Amino acid sequence: MEQQQRQQRPGAARSGMEQQQRQQRPGAALAPPPAAAAAAAPEPPGADALALVLSLCEPAALGRCRAVCRAWRAAASERDVRRAAFLRHWGLAGCTGQPRQPAFYETAAPHSFARAHAVARGDSLAALAVRSGQDVHSIKRANNLMSDHSLHSRTHIFIPVTGREQLQDQVVSFAWCPLSKREFAVLPSGAATPAAAGAAATPASAHHAPAPAGEGGAAFKLEADAEKLCALLGRSLRVDAATASYYLHEAGGDVKAAMAAAAHDLAWEATTAGPIRAAPVQRWIRGEAGL
């Protein structure tokens, strides 16, 4: 009786028919599970070509490329693609190591490239600025120095480069400064500085030419280096080229003495009140400034 009742149930007949239909399907027994099918799926064609195309983009454009679709996001997020775009954009020959954050490849700016300098006794920010062709403010900002006296609280500082032409065909490494909380792409220590580049461009005959003795020799040296020293000194002191040339001429070509004289004049201006300090000396002499 129970068997007859089960056979009479409509749901039992449906289940039996479904089993027969499954058995009749030719590929039902051979179909792999969904997880195995996903694992065996081949890589979409053109993935290598897409990575090559994205590596030719500007580093800043990779962020917009990642917003197109999943395939572009995966290709633009690859470290090799970011690295290739970084090297091509800045004209570098290569880089050693990896940055602390992969986003450095895309967010690097000209001030992110620097040279490491070991602080020695007698160094000053002004002297380093004149030697490297950079201004004091940029060196202080890059190293998070609050004052000129903070230099000797560090063992190493980073001096930013002055132009993109210094990056051509260079191999950089990455360094993180925990004091300034910044990451730098560091050029090798043997890279040419502006002063070294000027010395290399000087003909060999100029090095071996006998310099006049006494005051003539000093005048010859001052005339040969006046333009370059005035430009560097002016950037360091934040004055125009004429003012820098005046201090350099008064100091007889001695950069250190010229900077000391400029610092003395600035201290006098800061402590002297009245129209004599506020107005130019020429106007005061002509009586236009008043007393």
Short mmCIF file of C-alpha atoms in Angstrom, two decimals:
data_model
loop_
_atom_site.label_atom_id
_atom_site.label_comp_id
_atom_site.label_asym_id
_atom_site.label_seq_id
_atom_site.Cartn_x
_atom_site.Cartn_y
_atom_site.Cartn_z
CA MET A 1 0.00 0.00 0.00
CA GLU A 2 2.80 2.44 0.93
CA GLN A 3 4.62 1.74 -2.33
CA GLN A 4 1.47 2.41 -4.32
CA GLN A 5 0.96 5.72 -2.50
CA ARG A 6 4.53 6.83 -3.24
CA GLN A 7 4.11 6.03 -6.89
CA GLN A 8 0.91 8.00 -7.00
CA ARG A 9 2.59 11.17 -5.62
CA PRO A 10 3.11 13.75 -8.43
CA GLY A 11 6.47 14.98 -7.04
CA ALA A 12 7.99 11.53 -7.16
CA ALA A 13 7.21 11.23 -10.84
CA ARG A 14 8.81 14.60 -11.53
CA SER A 15 12.01 13.68 -9.73
CA GLY A 16 12.23 10.45 -11.68
CA MET A 17 11.82 12.27 -14.98
CA GLU A 18 14.53 14.80 -14.03
CA GLN A 19 16.95 11.99 -13.27
CA GLN A 20 16.26 10.39 -16.63
CA GLN A 21 16.85 13.71 -18.43
CA ARG A 22 20.17 14.24 -16.65
CA GLN A 23 21.33 10.79 -17.59
CA GLN A 24 20.40 11.39 -21.20
CA ARG A 25 22.58 14.58 -21.44
CA PRO A 26 25.87 13.66 -23.18
CA GLY A 27 28.10 16.24 -21.38
CA ALA A 28 26.55 16.05 -17.95
CA ALA A 29 29.02 13.49 -16.64
CA LEU A 30 32.01 15.28 -18.15
CA ALA A 31 31.24 18.83 -16.90
CA PRO A 32 33.91 19.99 -14.37
CA PRO A 33 32.95 21.82 -11.18
CA PRO A 34 32.76 25.67 -11.40
CA ALA A 35 35.91 26.20 -9.30
CA ALA A 36 38.01 23.93 -11.52
CA ALA A 37 36.67 25.62 -14.65
CA ALA A 38 37.63 29.06 -13.33
CA ALA A 39 41.13 27.86 -12.44
CA ALA A 40 41.65 26.32 -15.87
CA ALA A 41 40.50 29.46 -17.73
CA PRO A 42 43.33 30.78 -19.96
CA GLU A 43 44.74 34.28 -19.63
CA PRO A 44 42.84 36.75 -21.82
CA PRO A 45 44.66 37.40 -25.11
CA GLY A 46 46.50 40.70 -25.47
CA ALA A 47 47.48 41.09 -21.78
CA ASP A 48 51.18 41.52 -22.63
CA ALA A 49 50.36 44.01 -25.37
CA LEU A 50 48.18 46.02 -22.99
CA ALA A 51 51.00 46.15 -20.41
CA LEU A 52 53.42 47.33 -23.10
CA VAL A 53 51.07 50.09 -24.22
CA LEU A 54 50.43 51.27 -20.66
CA SER A 55 54.17 51.39 -19.95
CA LEU A 56 54.44 54.05 -22.67
CA CYS A 57 51.94 56.32 -20.90
CA GLU A 58 52.82 59.15 -18.59
CA PRO A 59 53.09 58.04 -14.94
CA ALA A 60 50.27 60.38 -13.88
CA ALA A 61 47.96 58.86 -16.53
CA LEU A 62 48.17 55.35 -15.07
CA GLY A 63 45.70 56.31 -12.35
CA ARG A 64 43.07 57.16 -14.97
CA CYS A 65 43.83 53.95 -16.84
CA ARG A 66 43.04 51.89 -13.74
CA ALA A 67 39.51 53.31 -13.76
CA VAL A 68 38.64 51.89 -17.21
CA CYS A 69 38.00 48.22 -16.42
CA ARG A 70 39.36 45.33 -14.39
CA ALA A 71 41.84 44.24 -17.06
CA TRP A 72 43.28 47.75 -17.33
CA ARG A 73 43.37 48.09 -13.56
CA ALA A 74 45.36 44.88 -13.20
CA ALA A 75 47.79 45.85 -15.98
CA ALA A 76 48.30 49.44 -14.80
CA SER A 77 48.93 48.26 -11.21
CA GLU A 78 51.83 46.01 -12.16
CA ARG A 79 55.12 47.20 -10.71
CA ASP A 80 57.00 46.61 -13.97
CA VAL A 81 54.58 48.83 -15.89
CA ARG A 82 54.92 51.65 -13.33
CA ARG A 83 58.68 51.30 -13.31
CA ALA A 84 58.96 51.44 -17.12
CA ALA A 85 56.74 54.54 -17.31
CA PHE A 86 58.80 56.20 -14.56
CA LEU A 87 62.13 55.57 -16.28
CA ARG A 88 60.88 56.70 -19.69
CA HIS A 89 59.28 59.90 -18.34
CA TRP A 90 62.41 61.11 -16.52
CA GLY A 91 64.96 59.83 -19.06
CA LEU A 92 66.68 57.53 -16.57
CA ALA A 93 68.86 54.59 -17.53
CA GLY A 94 67.59 52.45 -14.66
CA CYS A 95 66.89 52.25 -10.94
CA THR A 96 68.05 49.90 -8.21
CA GLY A 97 65.73 48.64 -5.53
CA GLN A 98 62.11 49.60 -5.07
CA PRO A 99 60.45 52.63 -3.47
CA ARG A 100 58.74 52.38 -0.12
CA GLN A 101 55.40 53.07 -1.79
CA PRO A 102 54.73 51.95 -5.40
CA ALA A 103 52.84 55.22 -5.94
CA PHE A 104 56.21 57.03 -5.90
CA TYR A 105 56.63 56.01 -9.54
CA GLU A 106 53.61 58.15 -10.42
CA THR A 107 53.89 61.03 -7.93
CA ALA A 108 57.61 61.79 -8.29
CA ALA A 109 58.38 65.47 -8.93
CA PRO A 110 61.66 67.24 -9.81
CA HIS A 111 62.33 67.93 -6.13
CA SER A 112 62.03 64.18 -5.44
CA PHE A 113 65.45 63.62 -7.05
CA ALA A 114 68.43 64.49 -4.89
CA ARG A 115 72.01 63.68 -4.01
CA ALA A 116 73.00 62.42 -0.58
CA HIS A 117 75.58 64.50 1.27
CA ALA A 118 77.39 63.46 4.44
CA VAL A 119 77.45 66.46 6.78
CA ALA A 120 81.02 67.36 7.73
CA ARG A 121 82.42 69.83 10.19
CA GLY A 122 82.48 73.32 8.74
CA ASP A 123 79.58 72.75 6.36
CA SER A 124 76.88 75.40 6.09
CA LEU A 125 73.67 75.57 4.14
CA ALA A 126 74.85 78.60 2.21
CA ALA A 127 78.09 76.92 1.20
CA LEU A 128 76.26 73.76 0.13
CA ALA A 129 73.81 75.86 -1.85
CA VAL A 130 76.59 77.67 -3.71
CA ARG A 131 78.44 74.42 -4.33
CA SER A 132 75.40 72.54 -5.67
CA GLY A 133 73.70 75.42 -7.48
CA GLN A 134 70.57 75.08 -5.33
CA ASP A 135 69.07 77.71 -3.03
CA VAL A 136 69.06 77.46 0.75
CA HIS A 137 65.27 77.43 1.04
CA SER A 138 64.93 74.35 -1.18
CA ILE A 139 67.54 72.43 0.83
CA LYS A 140 65.85 73.32 4.12
CA ARG A 141 62.41 72.38 2.81
CA ALA A 142 63.59 69.04 1.39
CA ASN A 143 65.23 68.03 4.68
CA ASN A 144 62.67 69.64 7.03
CA LEU A 145 65.30 71.91 8.61
CA MET A 146 63.83 74.64 10.77
CA SER A 147 66.96 76.83 10.86
CA ASP A 148 70.47 77.05 9.48
CA HIS A 149 71.88 75.63 12.71
CA SER A 150 69.82 72.44 12.33
CA LEU A 151 72.24 71.20 9.67
CA HIS A 152 74.73 69.78 12.18
CA SER A 153 72.02 67.80 13.95
CA ARG A 154 71.99 65.47 10.92
CA THR A 155 74.54 63.02 9.64
CA HIS A 156 73.25 63.10 6.06
CA ILE A 157 71.07 65.47 4.09
CA PHE A 158 69.58 65.35 0.60
CA ILE A 159 70.31 68.15 -1.87
CA PRO A 160 67.68 68.36 -4.64
CA VAL A 161 68.84 68.56 -8.23
CA THR A 162 68.52 71.83 -10.10
CA GLY A 163 67.16 70.55 -13.42
CA ARG A 164 65.93 67.53 -15.35
CA GLU A 165 69.03 67.56 -17.53
CA GLN A 166 70.98 66.14 -14.58
CA LEU A 167 68.79 63.01 -14.64
CA GLN A 168 69.57 61.93 -18.18
CA ASP A 169 70.99 58.39 -18.40
CA GLN A 170 71.42 58.16 -14.63
CA VAL A 171 70.76 55.13 -12.42
CA VAL A 172 68.96 56.11 -9.22
CA SER A 173 68.26 54.34 -5.97
CA PHE A 174 65.48 54.97 -3.49
CA ALA A 175 65.99 56.25 0.05
CA TRP A 176 63.51 57.10 2.79
CA CYS A 177 64.36 59.94 5.18
CA PRO A 178 62.65 59.31 8.52
CA LEU A 179 63.33 62.87 9.74
CA SER A 180 61.77 64.70 6.82
CA LYS A 181 59.22 61.92 6.16
CA ARG A 182 60.05 61.96 2.46
CA GLU A 183 61.30 59.50 -0.10
CA PHE A 184 63.97 60.47 -2.60
CA ALA A 185 65.32 59.04 -5.80
CA VAL A 186 69.02 59.40 -5.05
CA LEU A 187 71.53 60.00 -7.81
CA PRO A 188 74.97 58.39 -7.50
CA SER A 189 77.54 60.41 -5.59
CA GLY A 190 79.78 60.60 -8.65
CA ALA A 191 77.19 62.57 -10.63
CA ALA A 192 78.46 65.89 -11.93
CA THR A 193 77.49 69.00 -9.98
CA PRO A 194 77.22 72.42 -11.66
CA ALA A 195 80.67 73.41 -10.39
CA ALA A 196 82.19 70.13 -11.57
CA ALA A 197 80.43 70.42 -14.92
CA GLY A 198 81.87 73.91 -15.38
CA ALA A 199 85.35 72.67 -14.51
CA ALA A 200 84.99 69.76 -16.95
CA ALA A 201 83.93 72.13 -19.72
CA THR A 202 87.03 74.29 -19.23
CA PRO A 203 89.76 73.52 -21.78
CA ALA A 204 92.87 71.81 -20.49
CA SER A 205 95.03 74.68 -21.68
CA ALA A 206 93.21 77.00 -19.31
CA HIS A 207 94.24 74.82 -16.34
CA HIS A 208 97.89 74.82 -17.34
CA ALA A 209 98.08 78.46 -18.44
CA PRO A 210 100.22 80.47 -16.04
CA ALA A 211 98.14 82.93 -14.07
CA PRO A 212 99.46 86.44 -13.57
CA ALA A 213 101.08 87.05 -10.22
CA GLY A 214 99.79 89.26 -7.39
CA GLU A 215 96.65 91.30 -7.90
CA GLY A 216 96.56 90.47 -11.61
CA GLY A 217 96.14 86.78 -10.84
CA ALA A 218 93.22 87.48 -8.52
CA ALA A 219 91.61 89.73 -11.12
CA PHE A 220 92.06 87.08 -13.80
CA LYS A 221 90.44 84.42 -11.61
CA LEU A 222 87.60 86.74 -10.61
CA GLU A 223 86.90 87.64 -14.24
CA ALA A 224 86.86 83.97 -15.29
CA ASP A 225 84.43 82.83 -12.57
CA ALA A 226 82.47 86.01 -11.88
CA GLU A 227 79.37 85.16 -13.88
CA LYS A 228 79.00 81.68 -12.45
CA LEU A 229 79.74 82.70 -8.87
CA CYS A 230 77.39 85.69 -9.05
CA ALA A 231 74.53 83.49 -10.22
CA LEU A 232 75.10 80.94 -7.45
CA LEU A 233 75.67 83.56 -4.78
CA GLY A 234 72.57 85.48 -5.82
CA ARG A 235 70.39 82.38 -5.53
CA SER A 236 71.86 81.55 -2.14
CA LEU A 237 71.41 85.06 -0.69
CA ARG A 238 68.13 85.72 -2.54
CA VAL A 239 69.47 88.88 -4.11
CA ASP A 240 69.80 90.05 -7.68
CA ALA A 241 72.92 89.47 -9.75
CA ALA A 242 74.11 93.08 -9.39
CA THR A 243 74.03 92.89 -5.58
CA ALA A 244 75.82 89.54 -5.60
CA SER A 245 78.45 90.95 -7.97
CA TYR A 246 78.99 93.92 -5.61
CA TYR A 247 79.62 91.72 -2.55
CA LEU A 248 81.81 89.37 -4.55
CA HIS A 249 83.88 92.27 -5.88
CA GLU A 250 84.26 93.84 -2.44
CA ALA A 251 85.43 90.48 -1.04
CA GLY A 252 88.04 90.04 -3.79
CA GLY A 253 86.40 86.89 -5.15
CA ASP A 254 86.17 85.18 -1.74
CA VAL A 255 82.67 83.66 -1.56
CA LYS A 256 82.81 83.11 2.19
CA ALA A 257 83.80 86.73 2.86
CA ALA A 258 81.09 87.95 0.49
CA MET A 259 78.44 85.96 2.34
CA ALA A 260 79.70 87.24 5.68
CA ALA A 261 79.50 90.85 4.44
CA ALA A 262 75.96 90.29 3.16
CA ALA A 263 74.94 88.77 6.50
CA HIS A 264 76.43 91.76 8.32
CA ASP A 265 74.44 94.18 6.18
CA LEU A 266 71.23 92.22 6.72
CA ALA A 267 71.81 92.31 10.48
CA TRP A 268 72.36 96.08 10.30
CA GLU A 269 69.12 96.54 8.37
CA ALA A 270 67.24 94.46 10.92
CA THR A 271 68.52 96.47 13.89
CA THR A 272 68.52 99.98 12.38
CA ALA A 273 65.25 101.90 12.47
CA GLY A 274 64.12 104.92 10.54
CA PRO A 275 64.02 105.98 6.90
CA ILE A 276 67.75 105.34 6.51
CA ARG A 277 67.02 101.61 6.65
CA ALA A 278 63.68 101.65 4.87
CA ALA A 279 64.64 103.81 1.87
CA PRO A 280 67.55 103.29 -0.53
CA VAL A 281 70.67 105.24 0.31
CA GLN A 282 70.52 107.17 -2.97
CA ARG A 283 67.05 108.53 -2.18
CA TRP A 284 68.11 109.48 1.33
CA ILE A 285 71.15 111.35 0.02
CA ARG A 286 69.00 113.31 -2.43
CA GLY A 287 66.67 114.23 0.43
CA GLU A 288 63.66 112.48 -1.05
CA ALA A 289 63.24 110.04 1.84
CA GLY A 290 63.21 112.60 4.64
CA LEU A 291 64.14 112.13 8.26
#
